Coordinates of C-alpha atoms in Angstrom, one line a residue:
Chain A
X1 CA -55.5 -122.2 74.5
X2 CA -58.9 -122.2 75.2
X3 CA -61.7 -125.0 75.5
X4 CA -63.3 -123.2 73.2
X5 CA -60.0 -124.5 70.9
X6 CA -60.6 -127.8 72.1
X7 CA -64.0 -128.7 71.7
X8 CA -63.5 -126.8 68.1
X9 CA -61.2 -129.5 67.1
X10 CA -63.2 -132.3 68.4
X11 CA -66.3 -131.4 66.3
X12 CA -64.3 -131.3 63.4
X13 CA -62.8 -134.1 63.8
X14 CA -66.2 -135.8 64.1
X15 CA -67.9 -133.9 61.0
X16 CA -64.6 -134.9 59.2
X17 CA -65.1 -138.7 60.3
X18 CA -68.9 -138.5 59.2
X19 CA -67.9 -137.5 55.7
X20 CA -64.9 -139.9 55.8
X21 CA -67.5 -142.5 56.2
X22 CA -69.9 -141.0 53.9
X23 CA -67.6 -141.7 51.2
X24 CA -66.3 -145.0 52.4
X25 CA -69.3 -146.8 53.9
X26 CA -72.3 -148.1 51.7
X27 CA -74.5 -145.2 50.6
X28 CA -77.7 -145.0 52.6
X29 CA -81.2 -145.5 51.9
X30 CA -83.8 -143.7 53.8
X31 CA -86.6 -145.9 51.8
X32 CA -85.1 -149.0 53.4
X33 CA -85.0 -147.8 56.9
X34 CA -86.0 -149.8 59.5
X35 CA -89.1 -148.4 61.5
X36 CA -88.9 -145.4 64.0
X37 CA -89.3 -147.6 66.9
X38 CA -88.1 -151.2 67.5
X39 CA -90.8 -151.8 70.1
X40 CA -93.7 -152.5 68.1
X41 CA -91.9 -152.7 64.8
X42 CA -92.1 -156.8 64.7
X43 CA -88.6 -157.4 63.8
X44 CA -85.9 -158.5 66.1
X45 CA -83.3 -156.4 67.7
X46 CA -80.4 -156.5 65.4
X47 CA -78.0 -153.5 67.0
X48 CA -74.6 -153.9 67.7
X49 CA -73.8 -153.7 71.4
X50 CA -70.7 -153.5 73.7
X51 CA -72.7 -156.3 76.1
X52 CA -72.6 -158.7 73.1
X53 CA -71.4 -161.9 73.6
X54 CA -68.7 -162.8 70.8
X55 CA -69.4 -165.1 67.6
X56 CA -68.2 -168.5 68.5
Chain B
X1 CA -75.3 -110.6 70.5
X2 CA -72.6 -111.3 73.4
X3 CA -70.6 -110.7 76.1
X4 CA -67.0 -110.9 76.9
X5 CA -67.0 -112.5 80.7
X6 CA -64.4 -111.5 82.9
X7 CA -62.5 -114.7 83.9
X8 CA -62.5 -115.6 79.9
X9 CA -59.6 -114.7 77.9
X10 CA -59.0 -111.2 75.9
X11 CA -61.9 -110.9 73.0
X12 CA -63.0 -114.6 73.2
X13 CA -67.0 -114.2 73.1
X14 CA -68.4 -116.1 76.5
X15 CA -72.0 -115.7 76.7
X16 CA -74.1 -116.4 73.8
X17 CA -77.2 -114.2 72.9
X18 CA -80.9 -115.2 72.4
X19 CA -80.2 -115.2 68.5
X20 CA -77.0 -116.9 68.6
X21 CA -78.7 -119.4 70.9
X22 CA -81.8 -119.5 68.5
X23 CA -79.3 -119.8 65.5
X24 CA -77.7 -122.8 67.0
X25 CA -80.9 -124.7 68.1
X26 CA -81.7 -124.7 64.3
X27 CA -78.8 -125.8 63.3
X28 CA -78.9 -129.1 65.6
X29 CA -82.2 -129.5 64.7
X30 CA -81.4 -129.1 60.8
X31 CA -78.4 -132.0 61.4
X32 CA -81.4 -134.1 62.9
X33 CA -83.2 -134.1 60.7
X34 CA -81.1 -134.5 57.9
X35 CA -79.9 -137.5 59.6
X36 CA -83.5 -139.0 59.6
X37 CA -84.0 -138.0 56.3
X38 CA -80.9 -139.4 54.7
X39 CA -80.7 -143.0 57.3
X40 CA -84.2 -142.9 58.8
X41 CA -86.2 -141.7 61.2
X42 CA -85.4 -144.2 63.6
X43 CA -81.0 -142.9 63.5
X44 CA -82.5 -139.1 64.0
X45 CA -83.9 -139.8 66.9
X46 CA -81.2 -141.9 68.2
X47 CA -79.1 -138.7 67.7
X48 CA -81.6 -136.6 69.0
X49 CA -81.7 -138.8 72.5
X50 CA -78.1 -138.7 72.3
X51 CA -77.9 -135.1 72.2
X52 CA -80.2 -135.6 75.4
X53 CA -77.6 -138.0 77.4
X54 CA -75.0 -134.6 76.1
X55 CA -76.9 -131.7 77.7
X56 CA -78.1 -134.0 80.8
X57 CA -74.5 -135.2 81.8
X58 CA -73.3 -131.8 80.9
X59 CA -76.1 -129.5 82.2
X60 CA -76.3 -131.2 85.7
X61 CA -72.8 -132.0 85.5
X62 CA -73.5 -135.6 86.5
X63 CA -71.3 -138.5 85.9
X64 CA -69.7 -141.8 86.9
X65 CA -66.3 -141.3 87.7
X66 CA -66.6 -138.4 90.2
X67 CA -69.3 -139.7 92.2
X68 CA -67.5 -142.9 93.0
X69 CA -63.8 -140.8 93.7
X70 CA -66.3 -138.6 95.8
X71 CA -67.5 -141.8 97.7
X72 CA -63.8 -143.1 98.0
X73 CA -61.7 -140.0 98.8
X74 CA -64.6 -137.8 100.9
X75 CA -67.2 -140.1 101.8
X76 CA -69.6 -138.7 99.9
X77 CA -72.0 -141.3 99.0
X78 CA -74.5 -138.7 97.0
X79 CA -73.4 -139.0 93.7
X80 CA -73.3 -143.2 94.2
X81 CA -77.3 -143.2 95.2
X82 CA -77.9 -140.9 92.4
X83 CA -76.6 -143.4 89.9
X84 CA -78.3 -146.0 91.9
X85 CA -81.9 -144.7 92.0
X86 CA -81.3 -144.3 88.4
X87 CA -81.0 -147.7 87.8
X88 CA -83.7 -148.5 89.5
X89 CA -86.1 -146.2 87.8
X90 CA -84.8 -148.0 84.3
X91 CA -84.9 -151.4 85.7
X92 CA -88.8 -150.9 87.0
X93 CA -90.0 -150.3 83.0
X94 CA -86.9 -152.6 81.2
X95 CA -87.2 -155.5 82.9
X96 CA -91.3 -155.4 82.4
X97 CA -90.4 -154.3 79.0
X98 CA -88.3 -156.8 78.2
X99 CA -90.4 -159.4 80.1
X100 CA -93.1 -158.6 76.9
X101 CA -91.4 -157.8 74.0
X102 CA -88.1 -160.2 74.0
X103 CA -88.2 -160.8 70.4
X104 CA -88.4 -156.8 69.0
X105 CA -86.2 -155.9 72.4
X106 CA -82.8 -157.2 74.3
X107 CA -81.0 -156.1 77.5
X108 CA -77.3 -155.7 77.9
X109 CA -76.7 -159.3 78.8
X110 CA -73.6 -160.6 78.8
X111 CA -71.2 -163.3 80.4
X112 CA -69.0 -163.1 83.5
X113 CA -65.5 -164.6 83.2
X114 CA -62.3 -163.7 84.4
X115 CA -61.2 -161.8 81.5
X116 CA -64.6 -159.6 82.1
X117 CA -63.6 -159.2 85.8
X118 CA -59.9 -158.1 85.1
X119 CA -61.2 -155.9 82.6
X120 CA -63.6 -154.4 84.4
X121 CA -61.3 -153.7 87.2
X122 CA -58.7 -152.1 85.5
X123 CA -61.4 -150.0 83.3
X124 CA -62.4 -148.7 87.0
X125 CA -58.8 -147.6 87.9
X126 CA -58.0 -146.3 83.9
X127 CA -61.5 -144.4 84.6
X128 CA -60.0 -142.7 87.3
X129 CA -56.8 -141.5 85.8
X130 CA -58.8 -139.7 82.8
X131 CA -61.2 -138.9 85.5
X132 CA -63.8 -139.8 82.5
X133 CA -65.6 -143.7 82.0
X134 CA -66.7 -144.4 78.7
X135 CA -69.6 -141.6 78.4
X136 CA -67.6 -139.2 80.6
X137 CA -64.6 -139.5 78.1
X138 CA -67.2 -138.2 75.5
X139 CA -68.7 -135.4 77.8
X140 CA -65.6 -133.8 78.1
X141 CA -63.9 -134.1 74.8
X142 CA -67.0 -132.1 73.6
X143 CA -66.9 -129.5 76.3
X144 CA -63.7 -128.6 75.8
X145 CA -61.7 -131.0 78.3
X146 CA -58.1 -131.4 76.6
X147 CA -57.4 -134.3 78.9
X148 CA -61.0 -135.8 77.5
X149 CA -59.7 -134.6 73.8
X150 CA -56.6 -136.4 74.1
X151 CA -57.6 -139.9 75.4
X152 CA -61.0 -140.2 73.5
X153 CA -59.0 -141.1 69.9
X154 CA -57.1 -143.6 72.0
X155 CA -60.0 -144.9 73.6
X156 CA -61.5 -145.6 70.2
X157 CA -58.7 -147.7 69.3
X158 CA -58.3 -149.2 72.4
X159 CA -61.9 -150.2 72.1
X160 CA -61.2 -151.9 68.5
X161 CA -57.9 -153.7 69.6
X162 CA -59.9 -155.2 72.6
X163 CA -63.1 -156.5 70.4
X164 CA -60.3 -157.5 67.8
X165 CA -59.0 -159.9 70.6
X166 CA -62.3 -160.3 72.8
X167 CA -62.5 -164.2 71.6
X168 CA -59.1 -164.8 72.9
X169 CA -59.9 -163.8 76.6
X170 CA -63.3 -164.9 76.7
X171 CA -61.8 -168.7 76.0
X172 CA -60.0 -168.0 79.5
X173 CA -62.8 -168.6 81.3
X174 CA -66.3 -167.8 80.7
X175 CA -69.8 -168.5 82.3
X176 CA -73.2 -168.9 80.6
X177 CA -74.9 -165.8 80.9
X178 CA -76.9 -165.3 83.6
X179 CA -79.9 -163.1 83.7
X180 CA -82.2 -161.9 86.2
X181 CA -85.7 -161.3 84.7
X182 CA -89.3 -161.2 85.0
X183 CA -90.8 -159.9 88.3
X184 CA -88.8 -161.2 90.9
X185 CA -86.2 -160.8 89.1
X186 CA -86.9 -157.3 89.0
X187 CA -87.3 -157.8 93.0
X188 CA -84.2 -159.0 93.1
X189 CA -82.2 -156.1 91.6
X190 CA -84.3 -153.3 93.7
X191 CA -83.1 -154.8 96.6
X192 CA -79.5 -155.1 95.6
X193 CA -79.8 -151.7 94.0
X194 CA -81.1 -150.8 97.9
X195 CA -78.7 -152.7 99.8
X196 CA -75.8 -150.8 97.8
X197 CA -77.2 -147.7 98.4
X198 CA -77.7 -148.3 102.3
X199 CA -73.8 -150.1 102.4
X200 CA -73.2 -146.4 101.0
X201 CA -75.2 -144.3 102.7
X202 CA -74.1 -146.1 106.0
X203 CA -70.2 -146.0 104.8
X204 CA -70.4 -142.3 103.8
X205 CA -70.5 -139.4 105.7
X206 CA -73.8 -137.9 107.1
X207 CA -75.7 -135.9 104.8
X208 CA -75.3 -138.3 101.9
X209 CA -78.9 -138.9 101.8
X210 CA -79.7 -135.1 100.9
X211 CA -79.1 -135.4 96.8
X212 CA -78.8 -132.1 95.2
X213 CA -81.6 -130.9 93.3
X214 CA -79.4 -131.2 90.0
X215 CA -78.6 -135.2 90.9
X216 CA -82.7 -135.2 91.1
X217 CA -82.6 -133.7 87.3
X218 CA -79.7 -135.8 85.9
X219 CA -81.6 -139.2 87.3
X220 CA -84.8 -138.3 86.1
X221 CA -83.4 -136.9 83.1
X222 CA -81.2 -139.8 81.9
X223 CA -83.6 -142.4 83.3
X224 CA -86.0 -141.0 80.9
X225 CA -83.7 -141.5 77.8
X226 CA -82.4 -144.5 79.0
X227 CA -86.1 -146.1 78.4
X228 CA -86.8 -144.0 75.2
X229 CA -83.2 -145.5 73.7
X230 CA -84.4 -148.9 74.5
X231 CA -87.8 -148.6 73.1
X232 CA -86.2 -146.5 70.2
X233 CA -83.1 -149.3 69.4
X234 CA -84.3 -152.3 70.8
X235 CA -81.3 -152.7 73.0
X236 CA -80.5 -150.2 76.1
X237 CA -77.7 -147.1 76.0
X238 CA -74.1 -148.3 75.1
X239 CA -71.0 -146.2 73.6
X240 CA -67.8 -148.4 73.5
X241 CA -68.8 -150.6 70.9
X242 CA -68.8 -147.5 68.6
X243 CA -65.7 -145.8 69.3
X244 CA -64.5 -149.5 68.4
X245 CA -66.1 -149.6 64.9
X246 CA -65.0 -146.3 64.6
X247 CA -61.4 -147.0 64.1
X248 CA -62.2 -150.6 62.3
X249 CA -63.7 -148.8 59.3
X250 CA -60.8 -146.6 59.0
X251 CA -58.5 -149.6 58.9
X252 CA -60.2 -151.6 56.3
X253 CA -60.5 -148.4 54.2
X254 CA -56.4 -148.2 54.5
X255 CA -57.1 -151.6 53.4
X256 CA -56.6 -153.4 56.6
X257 CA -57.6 -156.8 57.0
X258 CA -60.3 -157.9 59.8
X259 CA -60.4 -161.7 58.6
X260 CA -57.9 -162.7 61.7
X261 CA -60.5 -161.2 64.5
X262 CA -63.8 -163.7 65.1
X263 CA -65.4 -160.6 66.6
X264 CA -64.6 -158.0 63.5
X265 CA -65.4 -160.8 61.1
X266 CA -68.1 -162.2 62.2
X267 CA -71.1 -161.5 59.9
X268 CA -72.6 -158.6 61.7
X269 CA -70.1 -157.0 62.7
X270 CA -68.7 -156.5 59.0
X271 CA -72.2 -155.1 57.7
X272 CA -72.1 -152.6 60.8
X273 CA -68.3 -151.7 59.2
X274 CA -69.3 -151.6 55.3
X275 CA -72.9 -149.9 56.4
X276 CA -72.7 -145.7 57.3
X277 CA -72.0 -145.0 61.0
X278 CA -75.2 -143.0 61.1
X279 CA -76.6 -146.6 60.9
X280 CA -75.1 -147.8 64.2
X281 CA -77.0 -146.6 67.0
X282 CA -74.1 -146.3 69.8
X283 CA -71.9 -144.4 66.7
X284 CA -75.2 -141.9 67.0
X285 CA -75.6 -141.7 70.9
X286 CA -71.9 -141.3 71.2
X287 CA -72.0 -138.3 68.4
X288 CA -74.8 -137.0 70.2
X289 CA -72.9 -137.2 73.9
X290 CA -70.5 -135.4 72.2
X291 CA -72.6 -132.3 70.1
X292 CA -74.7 -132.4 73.5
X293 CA -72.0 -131.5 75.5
X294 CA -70.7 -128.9 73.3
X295 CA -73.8 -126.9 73.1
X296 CA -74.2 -127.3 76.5
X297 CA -71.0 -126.0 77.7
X298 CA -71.3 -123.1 74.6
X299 CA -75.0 -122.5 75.8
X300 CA -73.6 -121.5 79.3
X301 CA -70.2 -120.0 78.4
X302 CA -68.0 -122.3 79.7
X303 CA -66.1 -122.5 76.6
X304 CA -63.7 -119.4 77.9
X305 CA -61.8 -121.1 80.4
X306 CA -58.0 -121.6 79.9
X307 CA -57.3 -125.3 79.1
X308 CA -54.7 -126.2 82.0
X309 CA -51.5 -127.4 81.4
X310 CA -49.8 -130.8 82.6
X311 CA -46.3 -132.1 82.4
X312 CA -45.5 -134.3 79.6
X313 CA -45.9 -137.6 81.6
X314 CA -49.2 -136.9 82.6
X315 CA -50.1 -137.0 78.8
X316 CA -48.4 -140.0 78.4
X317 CA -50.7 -141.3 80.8
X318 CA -53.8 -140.0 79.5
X319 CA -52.8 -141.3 76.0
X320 CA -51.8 -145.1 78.0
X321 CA -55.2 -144.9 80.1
X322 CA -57.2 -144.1 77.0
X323 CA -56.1 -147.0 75.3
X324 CA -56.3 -149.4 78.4
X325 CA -60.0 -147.5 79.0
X326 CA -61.0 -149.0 75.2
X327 CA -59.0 -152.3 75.3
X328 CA -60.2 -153.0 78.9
X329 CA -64.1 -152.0 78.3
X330 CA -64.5 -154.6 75.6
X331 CA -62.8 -157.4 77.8
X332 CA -65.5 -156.3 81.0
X333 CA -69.0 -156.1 78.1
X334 CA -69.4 -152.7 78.5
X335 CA -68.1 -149.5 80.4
X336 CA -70.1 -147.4 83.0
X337 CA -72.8 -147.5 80.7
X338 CA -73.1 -150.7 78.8
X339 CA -72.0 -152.9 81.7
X340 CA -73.2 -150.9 84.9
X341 CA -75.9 -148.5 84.1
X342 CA -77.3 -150.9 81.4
X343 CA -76.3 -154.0 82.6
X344 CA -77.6 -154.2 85.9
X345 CA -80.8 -152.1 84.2
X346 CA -82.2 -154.7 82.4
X347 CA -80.9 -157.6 84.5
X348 CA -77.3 -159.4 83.4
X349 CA -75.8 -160.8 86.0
X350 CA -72.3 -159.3 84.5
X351 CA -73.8 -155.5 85.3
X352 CA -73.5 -156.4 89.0
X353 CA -70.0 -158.3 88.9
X354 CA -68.4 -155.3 86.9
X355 CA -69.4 -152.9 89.6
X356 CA -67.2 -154.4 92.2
X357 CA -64.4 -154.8 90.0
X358 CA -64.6 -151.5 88.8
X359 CA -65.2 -150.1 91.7
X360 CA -62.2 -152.0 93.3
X361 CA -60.1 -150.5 90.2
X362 CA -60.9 -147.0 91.1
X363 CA -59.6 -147.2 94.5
X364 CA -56.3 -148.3 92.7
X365 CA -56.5 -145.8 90.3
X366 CA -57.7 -142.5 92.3
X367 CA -54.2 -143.3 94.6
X368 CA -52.2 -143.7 91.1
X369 CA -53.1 -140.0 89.7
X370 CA -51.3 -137.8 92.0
X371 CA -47.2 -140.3 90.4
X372 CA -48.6 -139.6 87.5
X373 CA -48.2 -135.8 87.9
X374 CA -52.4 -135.6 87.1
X375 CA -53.1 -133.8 90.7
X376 CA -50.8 -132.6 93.0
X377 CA -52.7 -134.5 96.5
X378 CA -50.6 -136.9 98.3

C-alpha cells in the first residue's frame, strides 16, 4: 500500500460525509447567507468554537 | 503527462504534469465555488483559507508536534520560535482587532480549571504518540499518513464524547475567564511570547536562532490566514469542535439522542447539528486542512511512498490516542490551534496555561512511543 491509497480513502470518506449531510442536515440557502465577512457585517459572531465556554 | 519516480512503487504515477496540475487547480476551485454558491460566499472562502492552512502546513512541512519533540529530544528550539513569532504576528492585529470590533468579532477565550489543565496535558502526551495535534492529525490523514488516517475518525469521536461530557468536568473546578486585551495587554503577551522564546533559545542548542527559510514561509504564511479566518468568521482558526459535530450529526441521524449532554443540547449547538456542515466554519477549515494537504502532497509527488507498517499494538495505540486526542482537546478548550495558537493569539489567559500542560504532556508522551512499538529509540 501506497499513500496514494490512503489519502484516496480519506477524501472519500469526506465527499461521502458531505453528501451524508447533504441529505440529512437542513437544505441550504445561499439567499440567506450571512455576509462574506463578519468584520464589518454588524451582526455578532455566532460560530461555534472549540474555546467556547459550555451552556450553564 | 507524468512520470514514474524511482523510489515510488511499479506503475504508480509520481509527478504530476502542468495539465494534470492545471486540471486539478480547477477542480478545487470549481468545489469553492460551488460551496459559496450553494452556503454563501462567506463558507467558500472559509474553505478556500482552509485549503491555505493545507498547503502551508504541508508545503513547508511545519507543524506543532515535531517542533516541540525537536525541542525536547534534540534541543532544537527552531521549530518552538517559529510557532512563537507566529503568535505574535496574529496577536499584534487580533488583539487591536478585537480591541474595535468586539461585537462582530471574538477571541478564543475560554476558562482555566483543572479539568482544562489535565486535558491539556494529556492532549500534549496523546499528541506525541500520533506524532499529529489536532491540525497535524488532519495534515497527515490527507497526505497519505496511515497512522494520521487511522486516528483522525477516532479523534472525531473522541472530540464528540468529550463536549458530550465537557459540563461534567468543567463543574470540577473552573475560573472566570481571564482575558488579556487592549494594548498592554497586547504588551503583555509579546513579552511572554519573548520570554518563552529566549527560555528556548537559551535551553536549546546553538544555532536555534537561525530559522530555516521555510519556518519563515509557514509563519508568514499561516499568520496571514490566521487574521483573514478571523476577520472572515468572526472568531480565530479552530478544528476540534468540528470533528466533534461531525460524529454528533451522524448519531442523531441513527436516531441518537443528544438531550442528556448540556453542551450537544444546548440551543446552538443543535442548530450547528440540524444546519449542513458546509455551514460550520471549523467543519470547512478542517475539510480544507485536509484537501490542502492532499494536493499538496499530490502536487509534489509524495503520494508514491510505501505506507510503513507497524505491529498491531502500535495501532491499538493510535486508535486509544486518537480518542484520548478528541476527548482530551474538548476538556483543555482547544488543541494546538484553538487553545495555543489561538488562544494565546487573541489573549485568553487559558492559551498560555494549556502550553505548559501540554508541553509537560509531550515529555511524557515522546518517552511512551518507543513501549508502544511506534519507534524503535530507547
Amino acid at each position: 500500500m501506497i499513500r496514494a491509497h490512503v489519502t484516496t480513502a480519506v477524501l472519500v470518506l469526506v465527499a461521502g460525509f458531505i453528501a451524508f449531510d447533504a441529505g440529512a442536515s437542513d437544505p441550504l440557502n445561499p439567499y440567506g447567507a450571512v455576509p462574506m465577512l463578519a468584520l464589518g457585517s454588524g451582526m455578532a459572531a455566532a460560530g461555534a468554537h472549540c474555546a467556547a465556554p459550555p451552556p450553564k | 503527462m507524468s512520470q514514474t519516480a524511482s523510489a515510488s512503487a511499479p506503475g504508480i504515477p509520481s509527478s504530476p504534469g502542468t495539465l494534470s496540475r492545471a486540471g486539478m487547480l480547477v477542480a478545487v476551485g470549481a468545489v469553492v465555488l460551488a460551496v459559496a454558491l450553494l452556503a454563501g460566499p462567506r463558507f467558500g472562502l472559509l474553505l478556500l483559507i482552509g485549503l491555505g492552512f493545507g498547503l502551508t502546513l504541508e508545503g513547508f512541512r511545519f507543524g506543532f508536534t515535531g517542533p516541540w519533540r525537536r525541542m525536547i529530544l534534540e534541543r532544537d528550539a527552531s521549530g518552538l520560535v517559529a510557532q512563537l513569532i507566529c503568535i505574535a504576528i496574529v496577536a499584534s492585529v487580533a488583539f487591536p482587532l478585537l480591541a474595535a470590533n468586539g461585537a462582530e468579532l471574538k477571541g478564543a477565550h475560554a476558562p482555566i480549571g483543572l479539568a482544562m489543565i489535565g486535558g491539556a496535558f494529556v492532549f500534549g502526551a496523546a499528541m506525541q504518540i500520533v506524532m499529529g495535534c489536532g491540525s497535524g492529525t488532519l495534515v497527515n490523514a490527507g497526505s497519505g499518513n496511515a497512522i494520521g488516517a487511522v486516528a483522525l475518525p477516532f479523534f472525531a469521536i473522541g472530540s464528540f464524547g468529550g463536549a458530550y461530557h465537557l459540563t461534567w468536568w468543567t463543574n470540577l473546578g473552573s475560573m472566570p475567564v481571564v482575558v488579556l486585551s487592549g494594548g498592554q495587554g497586547l504588551a503583555l503577551t509579546l513579552i511572554g511570547l519573548a520570554a518563552v522564546a529566549g527560555l528556548a533559545l537559551l535551553l536549546g542548542k546553538p544555532g536555534s536562532y537561525r530559522l530555516p527559510a521555510r519556518y519563515w514561509g509557514a509563519i508568514l504564511a499561516l499568520a496571514g490566514l490566521a487574521i483573514v479566518h478571523l476577520v472572515v468568521a468572526g472568531q480565530p482558526w479552530g478544528v476540534v469542535y468540528g470533528l466533534g459535530l461531525w460524529v454528533a450529526k451522524v448519531a442523531v441521524a441513527v436516531g441518537g439522542d443528544l438531550s442528556g449532554s448540556a453542551f450537544w443540547s444546548a440551543p446552538g449547538n443543535q442548530a450547528q447539528v440540524a444546519a449542513s456542515v458546509l455551514t460550520d466554519v471549523t467543519s470547512l477549515t478542517d475539510f480544507g486542512l485536509i484537501g490542502g494537504a492532499a494536493l499538496m502532497a499530490w502536487w509534489r509527488a509524495g503520494l508514491a511512498s510505501p505506507v510503513g507498517l507497524l505491529p498491531a499494538r502500535a495501532w491499538g495505540a493510535v486508535i486509544i490516542a486518537g480518542l484520548v486526542l478528541g476527548y482530551s482537546s474538548r476538556l483543555a478548550f482547544g488543541c494546538n490551534i484553538g487553545a495555543f495558537f489561538s488562544g494565546i493569539g487573541t489573549g485568553s489567559a487559558h492559551g498560555w496555561v494549556w502550553f505548559v500542560a501540554a508541553f509537560a504532556g509531550s515529555w511524557v508522551g515522546i518517552r511512551l512511543r518507543p513501549s508502544l512499538g511506534l519507534e524503535t529509540r530507547k
